[in-house]
Amino acid sequence: MNAEPAMKPYVIGLDLGGTNSVFGIVDSRGDIKVTTAIKTQGYKNVEDYVKASVDALKVIIDQVGGIEKIKAMGIGAPNGNYYNGTIEFAPNLEWGHDGVVPLADMFSKALGIPVALTNDANAAAIGEMTYGVARGMKNFIVITLGTGVGSGIVVNGQLVYGCDGFAGELGHVIVKENGRSCGCGRNGCLEAYCSATGVARTARELLTTTEEPSLLRELNPDEITSYDVSMAAEKGDKLALGVYEFTGKLLGEACADFAAFSSPEAFIFFGGLTKAGDLIMNPIKKAYDERVLNIFKGKAKFLISGLEGSSAAVLGASAVGWDI
């Protein structure tokens, strides 16, 4: 029996989001022992970001007995390339949108442990498959609704990576001809409408193009967030409810198209927007049922991630670390 797992009982999982970077130290059962976080943005360059990350990590690494207890690190990141360990032209990262960032290698050198990296939505899919609502499933799609819209596609029990590591960018499928500008440089992408930022944009548009009374009119329009929209919707605010109807309809129609290529047994939604619950899920299901091909009707479940907060992405990233 190899004694190494006993000597190195933990891996680090990093959920690198557009807003926050959440680090967890995870054991082989999927228990997150300790966490820390830093802001993802606000660093002039990636070197400063890695230094801030390592400084934060040192504190929690010491809490579990030092770096000699850590087997590896896994990272889930936007535009993460599993094959190369790089982040490539990530539109929502100010230190990562202009080129290729060899992030896995940088963390490996800074910490002295092996590091693997994958797309953030793929990490969430691995987290769901290993520890969450997708346990036992072989065909499903995880859609992450955060700063952007990401997806992790599992077919026949395997994540779809494609020839270059970038398969599964469903957030950048065009859903509106000549639509809103997207961070990726194109117009009309799903992400421009159905991310947290997209929901806020929809609310601002409705506030300027309609006379509908709304609690949101009491706020500075430039500062409205998707959280403000969900709080108003929960109070029965008609304009806010309309935002969720519109967002859910677009998501449901998109899922009806996605079903055509992988016939998933479930769509699993993950991220901040899912906190709206039925407000967003009901319009998704309704639009899906209206649009999906007859052969796929009634087959896919629509589920919300059962993993708390960023746990799915942290656990998914850690699972990538165990696999090194």
Tab-separated table of C-alpha atoms in Angstrom:
chain	number	residue	atom	x	y	z
A	1	MET	CA	0.000	0.000	0.000
A	2	ASN	CA	1.330	3.414	-0.977
A	3	ALA	CA	1.811	5.551	2.131
A	4	GLU	CA	1.692	8.828	0.213
A	5	PRO	CA	-2.045	9.572	0.665
A	6	ALA	CA	-1.621	9.287	4.440
A	7	MET	CA	1.356	11.638	4.309
A	8	LYS	CA	-0.324	14.057	1.897
A	9	PRO	CA	-4.012	13.917	2.818
A	10	TYR	CA	-5.128	17.190	1.187
A	11	VAL	CA	-5.397	19.047	-2.099
A	12	ILE	CA	-6.071	22.730	-2.689
A	13	GLY	CA	-9.076	23.671	-4.836
A	14	LEU	CA	-9.297	27.178	-6.312
A	15	ASP	CA	-12.572	28.516	-7.708
A	16	LEU	CA	-11.289	31.476	-9.708
A	17	GLY	CA	-14.364	33.597	-10.415
A	18	GLY	CA	-14.725	36.893	-12.228
A	19	THR	CA	-15.249	38.653	-8.886
A	20	ASN	CA	-13.798	36.450	-6.116
A	21	SER	CA	-11.160	33.728	-5.894
A	22	VAL	CA	-12.115	31.118	-3.287
A	23	PHE	CA	-9.506	28.629	-2.032
A	24	GLY	CA	-10.350	25.466	-0.123
A	25	ILE	CA	-8.180	22.731	1.351
A	26	VAL	CA	-10.017	19.471	0.738
A	27	ASP	CA	-9.558	15.904	1.977
A	28	SER	CA	-10.159	12.741	-0.067
A	29	ARG	CA	-13.774	12.454	1.158
A	30	GLY	CA	-14.622	15.868	-0.249
A	31	ASP	CA	-14.694	17.674	3.100
A	32	ILE	CA	-13.488	21.255	2.784
A	33	LYS	CA	-11.339	21.695	5.883
A	34	VAL	CA	-10.576	25.399	5.626
A	35	THR	CA	-11.185	28.199	3.130
A	36	THR	CA	-9.955	31.670	2.300
A	37	ALA	CA	-10.684	34.150	-0.469
A	38	ILE	CA	-9.279	37.190	-2.249
A	39	LYS	CA	-10.730	39.556	-4.856
A	40	THR	CA	-9.893	38.372	-8.386
A	41	GLN	CA	-9.696	41.843	-9.914
A	42	GLY	CA	-7.714	44.896	-8.891
A	43	TYR	CA	-4.249	43.496	-9.642
A	44	LYS	CA	-2.169	45.190	-12.325
A	45	ASN	CA	-0.782	41.896	-13.577
A	46	VAL	CA	-1.019	38.172	-12.979
A	47	GLU	CA	2.211	38.103	-10.940
A	48	ASP	CA	0.575	40.372	-8.333
A	49	TYR	CA	-2.530	38.150	-8.334
A	50	VAL	CA	-0.475	34.976	-7.762
A	51	LYS	CA	1.522	36.652	-4.975
A	52	ALA	CA	-1.676	37.766	-3.193
A	53	SER	CA	-3.113	34.249	-3.610
A	54	VAL	CA	-0.016	32.551	-2.196
A	55	ASP	CA	0.062	34.976	0.759
A	56	ALA	CA	-3.576	34.097	1.555
A	57	LEU	CA	-2.942	30.374	1.016
A	58	LYS	CA	0.059	30.240	3.381
A	59	VAL	CA	-2.224	31.040	6.316
A	60	ILE	CA	-4.622	28.134	5.674
A	61	ILE	CA	-1.861	25.726	4.585
A	62	ASP	CA	-0.256	26.270	8.012
A	63	GLN	CA	-3.624	25.468	9.645
A	64	VAL	CA	-3.602	21.943	8.166
A	65	GLY	CA	0.026	21.206	9.014
A	66	GLY	CA	2.082	22.814	6.245
A	67	ILE	CA	2.750	22.334	2.535
A	68	GLU	CA	4.100	18.803	3.079
A	69	LYS	CA	0.487	17.753	3.773
A	70	ILE	CA	-0.664	19.020	0.340
A	71	LYS	CA	-0.551	16.592	-2.589
A	72	ALA	CA	-1.500	19.016	-5.372
A	73	MET	CA	-3.676	21.950	-6.391
A	74	GLY	CA	-6.559	22.118	-8.870
A	75	ILE	CA	-7.895	25.336	-10.376
A	76	GLY	CA	-11.239	26.068	-12.048
A	77	ALA	CA	-10.920	29.282	-14.069
A	78	PRO	CA	-12.674	31.177	-16.874
A	79	ASN	CA	-11.231	30.245	-20.285
A	80	GLY	CA	-9.096	27.630	-18.540
A	81	ASN	CA	-7.337	25.165	-20.837
A	82	TYR	CA	-7.047	21.745	-19.198
A	83	TYR	CA	-4.460	20.538	-21.713
A	84	ASN	CA	-2.024	23.433	-21.214
A	85	GLY	CA	-2.763	24.693	-17.691
A	86	THR	CA	-3.364	28.165	-19.113
A	87	ILE	CA	-6.021	30.872	-19.004
A	88	GLU	CA	-6.488	32.212	-22.514
A	89	PHE	CA	-8.107	35.526	-23.482
A	90	ALA	CA	-10.580	35.527	-20.561
A	91	PRO	CA	-12.891	38.500	-21.232
A	92	ASN	CA	-13.907	38.992	-17.580
A	93	LEU	CA	-10.376	38.987	-16.074
A	94	GLU	CA	-8.496	42.270	-16.275
A	95	TRP	CA	-5.111	40.510	-15.954
A	96	GLY	CA	-6.134	37.641	-18.265
A	97	HIS	CA	-8.003	39.088	-21.241
A	98	ASP	CA	-5.098	40.065	-23.482
A	99	GLY	CA	-3.280	36.779	-23.937
A	100	VAL	CA	-2.261	33.395	-22.577
A	101	VAL	CA	-1.485	33.169	-18.839
A	102	PRO	CA	0.427	30.024	-17.704
A	103	LEU	CA	-1.337	30.057	-14.330
A	104	ALA	CA	-0.892	26.375	-13.353
A	105	ASP	CA	2.869	26.649	-13.881
A	106	MET	CA	3.061	29.917	-11.917
A	107	PHE	CA	1.245	28.433	-8.905
A	108	SER	CA	3.297	25.240	-9.138
A	109	LYS	CA	6.563	27.197	-8.991
A	110	ALA	CA	5.307	29.433	-6.161
A	111	LEU	CA	4.026	26.548	-3.983
A	112	GLY	CA	6.322	23.691	-5.014
A	113	ILE	CA	3.466	21.246	-5.732
A	114	PRO	CA	1.859	19.911	-8.940
A	115	VAL	CA	-1.003	22.109	-10.221
A	116	ALA	CA	-3.716	21.323	-12.790
A	117	LEU	CA	-6.233	23.749	-14.230
A	118	THR	CA	-9.561	23.428	-16.025
A	119	ASN	CA	-12.412	25.645	-17.142
A	120	ASP	CA	-14.478	26.875	-14.177
A	121	ALA	CA	-17.724	25.378	-15.458
A	122	ASN	CA	-15.963	22.058	-16.101
A	123	ALA	CA	-14.766	22.164	-12.485
A	124	ALA	CA	-18.362	22.689	-11.340
A	125	ALA	CA	-19.466	19.721	-13.494
A	126	ILE	CA	-16.770	17.498	-11.947
A	127	GLY	CA	-17.888	18.712	-8.505
A	128	GLU	CA	-21.507	17.805	-9.252
A	129	MET	CA	-20.538	14.409	-10.673
A	130	THR	CA	-18.283	13.554	-7.737
A	131	TYR	CA	-20.147	15.075	-4.798
A	132	GLY	CA	-23.429	16.612	-5.964
A	133	VAL	CA	-26.778	16.087	-7.733
A	134	ALA	CA	-25.122	14.493	-10.810
A	135	ARG	CA	-23.740	11.496	-8.887
A	136	GLY	CA	-24.483	8.405	-10.975
A	137	MET	CA	-25.310	10.434	-14.103
A	138	LYS	CA	-23.451	9.869	-17.364
A	139	ASN	CA	-25.008	12.613	-19.533
A	140	PHE	CA	-25.703	16.083	-18.194
A	141	ILE	CA	-24.914	19.756	-18.726
A	142	VAL	CA	-23.948	22.126	-15.927
A	143	ILE	CA	-24.700	25.770	-16.696
A	144	THR	CA	-23.031	28.310	-14.437
A	145	LEU	CA	-24.839	31.623	-14.008
A	146	GLY	CA	-22.344	34.010	-12.459
A	147	THR	CA	-20.413	37.041	-13.722
A	148	GLY	CA	-20.589	35.200	-17.063
A	149	VAL	CA	-22.392	32.096	-18.327
A	150	GLY	CA	-20.315	28.916	-18.525
A	151	SER	CA	-21.039	25.275	-19.183
A	152	GLY	CA	-19.585	21.876	-18.437
A	153	ILE	CA	-20.835	19.122	-20.733
A	154	VAL	CA	-20.595	15.469	-19.699
A	155	VAL	CA	-21.297	12.822	-22.345
A	156	ASN	CA	-21.064	9.077	-21.624
A	157	GLY	CA	-19.482	9.862	-18.263
A	158	GLN	CA	-16.692	12.021	-19.681
A	159	LEU	CA	-16.197	15.760	-19.755
A	160	VAL	CA	-16.150	17.138	-23.271
A	161	TYR	CA	-12.879	19.032	-23.819
A	162	GLY	CA	-12.634	19.033	-27.625
A	163	CYS	CA	-9.414	19.147	-29.617
A	164	ASP	CA	-8.015	22.190	-27.796
A	165	GLY	CA	-9.517	22.036	-24.286
A	166	PHE	CA	-12.151	24.696	-24.987
A	167	ALA	CA	-15.277	22.713	-25.893
A	168	GLY	CA	-18.421	23.724	-24.042
A	169	GLU	CA	-18.612	27.510	-24.374
A	170	LEU	CA	-22.404	27.568	-24.426
A	171	GLY	CA	-22.454	31.066	-22.901
A	172	HIS	CA	-21.135	32.309	-26.234
A	173	VAL	CA	-23.824	30.797	-28.408
A	174	ILE	CA	-25.626	33.698	-30.098
A	175	VAL	CA	-29.255	33.926	-28.994
A	176	LYS	CA	-30.168	37.367	-30.365
A	177	GLU	CA	-29.279	38.546	-33.865
A	178	ASN	CA	-27.470	41.926	-33.626
A	179	GLY	CA	-27.963	41.753	-29.860
A	180	ARG	CA	-26.090	43.201	-26.905
A	181	SER	CA	-22.310	43.481	-26.949
A	182	CYS	CA	-20.603	40.681	-25.011
A	183	GLY	CA	-17.232	40.713	-23.240
A	184	CYS	CA	-15.968	38.200	-25.806
A	185	GLY	CA	-16.228	40.838	-28.552
A	186	ARG	CA	-19.290	39.415	-30.307
A	187	ASN	CA	-22.921	40.514	-30.099
A	188	GLY	CA	-26.010	38.670	-28.894
A	189	CYS	CA	-24.349	35.949	-26.773
A	190	LEU	CA	-26.350	34.076	-24.120
A	191	GLU	CA	-23.898	35.473	-21.535
A	192	ALA	CA	-24.868	39.063	-22.388
A	193	TYR	CA	-28.446	38.286	-21.275
A	194	CYS	CA	-28.426	35.434	-18.754
A	195	SER	CA	-25.429	36.145	-16.520
A	196	ALA	CA	-25.825	38.137	-13.289
A	197	THR	CA	-24.536	41.165	-15.205
A	198	GLY	CA	-27.020	40.434	-18.017
A	199	VAL	CA	-29.933	40.400	-15.559
A	200	ALA	CA	-28.869	43.813	-14.242
A	201	ARG	CA	-28.608	45.094	-17.841
A	202	THR	CA	-32.130	43.847	-18.611
A	203	ALA	CA	-33.481	45.620	-15.518
A	204	ARG	CA	-31.802	48.890	-16.531
A	205	GLU	CA	-33.215	48.592	-20.063
A	206	LEU	CA	-36.760	48.040	-18.764
A	207	LEU	CA	-36.418	50.985	-16.378
A	208	THR	CA	-35.534	53.299	-19.270
A	209	THR	CA	-37.902	51.887	-21.928
A	210	THR	CA	-41.060	51.387	-19.823
A	211	GLU	CA	-43.126	53.381	-17.340
A	212	GLU	CA	-43.708	50.294	-15.151
A	213	PRO	CA	-43.656	51.304	-11.452
A	214	SER	CA	-40.865	49.441	-9.642
A	215	LEU	CA	-38.960	49.349	-6.367
A	216	LEU	CA	-35.837	49.403	-8.539
A	217	ARG	CA	-36.604	53.013	-9.513
A	218	GLU	CA	-35.529	54.003	-5.987
A	219	LEU	CA	-31.967	52.830	-6.738
A	220	ASN	CA	-29.180	54.411	-8.775
A	221	PRO	CA	-29.664	52.624	-12.146
A	222	ASP	CA	-25.897	52.288	-12.695
A	223	GLU	CA	-25.521	50.408	-9.399
A	224	ILE	CA	-28.386	47.900	-9.777
A	225	THR	CA	-27.237	44.279	-9.323
A	226	SER	CA	-28.932	40.945	-9.994
A	227	TYR	CA	-29.359	40.649	-6.193
A	228	ASP	CA	-31.407	43.872	-6.170
A	229	VAL	CA	-33.576	42.444	-8.961
A	230	SER	CA	-34.180	39.188	-7.050
A	231	MET	CA	-35.046	41.063	-3.834
A	232	ALA	CA	-37.588	43.177	-5.737
A	233	ALA	CA	-39.015	40.107	-7.519
A	234	GLU	CA	-39.506	38.302	-4.207
A	235	LYS	CA	-41.654	41.251	-3.099
A	236	GLY	CA	-43.819	40.762	-6.204
A	237	ASP	CA	-42.342	43.695	-8.165
A	238	LYS	CA	-43.785	43.353	-11.686
A	239	LEU	CA	-40.797	44.806	-13.537
A	240	ALA	CA	-38.339	42.555	-11.658
A	241	LEU	CA	-40.541	39.512	-12.309
A	242	GLY	CA	-40.515	40.482	-15.985
A	243	VAL	CA	-36.701	40.456	-15.934
A	244	TYR	CA	-36.725	36.831	-14.728
A	245	GLU	CA	-39.403	35.837	-17.256
A	246	PHE	CA	-37.250	37.246	-20.063
A	247	THR	CA	-34.007	35.702	-18.742
A	248	GLY	CA	-35.573	32.287	-18.070
A	249	LYS	CA	-37.222	32.198	-21.495
A	250	LEU	CA	-33.875	32.792	-23.246
A	251	LEU	CA	-32.170	30.136	-21.105
A	252	GLY	CA	-34.939	27.606	-21.709
A	253	GLU	CA	-34.837	28.158	-25.467
A	254	ALA	CA	-31.056	27.790	-25.456
A	255	CYS	CA	-31.291	24.537	-23.453
A	256	ALA	CA	-33.778	23.198	-26.013
A	257	ASP	CA	-31.075	23.724	-28.655
A	258	PHE	CA	-28.353	22.186	-26.442
A	259	ALA	CA	-30.483	19.043	-25.957
A	260	ALA	CA	-30.212	18.400	-29.696
A	261	PHE	CA	-26.519	17.610	-29.548
A	262	SER	CA	-26.063	15.646	-26.316
A	263	SER	CA	-29.534	14.537	-25.136
A	264	PRO	CA	-28.719	15.134	-21.452
A	265	GLU	CA	-30.619	13.496	-18.604
A	266	ALA	CA	-30.326	16.753	-16.664
A	267	PHE	CA	-29.508	20.427	-16.899
A	268	ILE	CA	-27.935	21.514	-13.627
A	269	PHE	CA	-27.830	25.217	-12.848
A	270	PHE	CA	-25.152	26.603	-10.602
A	271	GLY	CA	-24.220	30.098	-9.408
A	272	GLY	CA	-25.662	33.242	-7.885
A	273	LEU	CA	-28.709	33.550	-10.153
A	274	THR	CA	-30.075	30.177	-8.998
A	275	LYS	CA	-30.898	31.801	-5.642
A	276	ALA	CA	-33.971	33.194	-7.432
A	277	GLY	CA	-35.338	29.604	-7.401
A	278	ASP	CA	-38.705	29.159	-9.138
A	279	LEU	CA	-38.636	32.768	-10.380
A	280	ILE	CA	-36.034	31.706	-12.923
A	281	MET	CA	-36.549	27.916	-13.091
A	282	ASN	CA	-40.243	28.026	-14.034
A	283	PRO	CA	-39.721	30.235	-17.125
A	284	ILE	CA	-36.717	28.048	-18.120
A	285	LYS	CA	-38.808	24.843	-18.003
A	286	LYS	CA	-41.781	26.445	-19.777
A	287	ALA	CA	-39.658	27.791	-22.668
A	288	TYR	CA	-37.760	24.490	-22.926
A	289	ASP	CA	-40.969	22.464	-23.188
A	290	GLU	CA	-42.310	24.796	-25.872
A	291	ARG	CA	-39.133	24.701	-27.971
A	292	VAL	CA	-37.494	21.282	-27.557
A	293	LEU	CA	-37.743	18.606	-30.253
A	294	ASN	CA	-40.496	16.056	-29.597
A	295	ILE	CA	-38.009	13.181	-29.227
A	296	PHE	CA	-36.408	14.945	-26.240
A	297	LYS	CA	-39.633	16.097	-24.527
A	298	GLY	CA	-39.997	15.149	-20.882
A	299	LYS	CA	-36.588	13.471	-20.646
A	300	ALA	CA	-34.318	16.075	-19.050
A	301	LYS	CA	-34.557	17.065	-15.396
A	302	PHE	CA	-33.935	20.693	-14.445
A	303	LEU	CA	-31.965	20.824	-11.220
A	304	ILE	CA	-30.268	23.423	-9.067
A	305	SER	CA	-26.839	22.522	-7.700
A	306	GLY	CA	-27.089	21.020	-4.238
A	307	LEU	CA	-23.561	22.117	-3.348
A	308	GLU	CA	-23.400	25.205	-1.190
A	309	GLY	CA	-22.094	28.491	-2.566
A	310	SER	CA	-18.821	28.039	-4.398
A	311	SER	CA	-18.344	24.542	-2.910
A	312	ALA	CA	-19.132	22.804	-6.209
A	313	ALA	CA	-16.417	24.700	-8.030
A	314	VAL	CA	-13.908	24.368	-5.166
A	315	LEU	CA	-14.620	20.624	-4.886
A	316	GLY	CA	-14.520	20.212	-8.662
A	317	ALA	CA	-11.211	22.018	-8.841
A	318	SER	CA	-9.891	19.838	-6.000
A	319	ALA	CA	-10.986	16.703	-7.896
A	320	VAL	CA	-8.793	17.876	-10.788
A	321	GLY	CA	-5.969	18.107	-8.227
A	322	TRP	CA	-6.527	14.528	-7.009
A	323	ASP	CA	-6.337	13.320	-10.613
A	324	ILE	CA	-2.828	14.650	-11.244
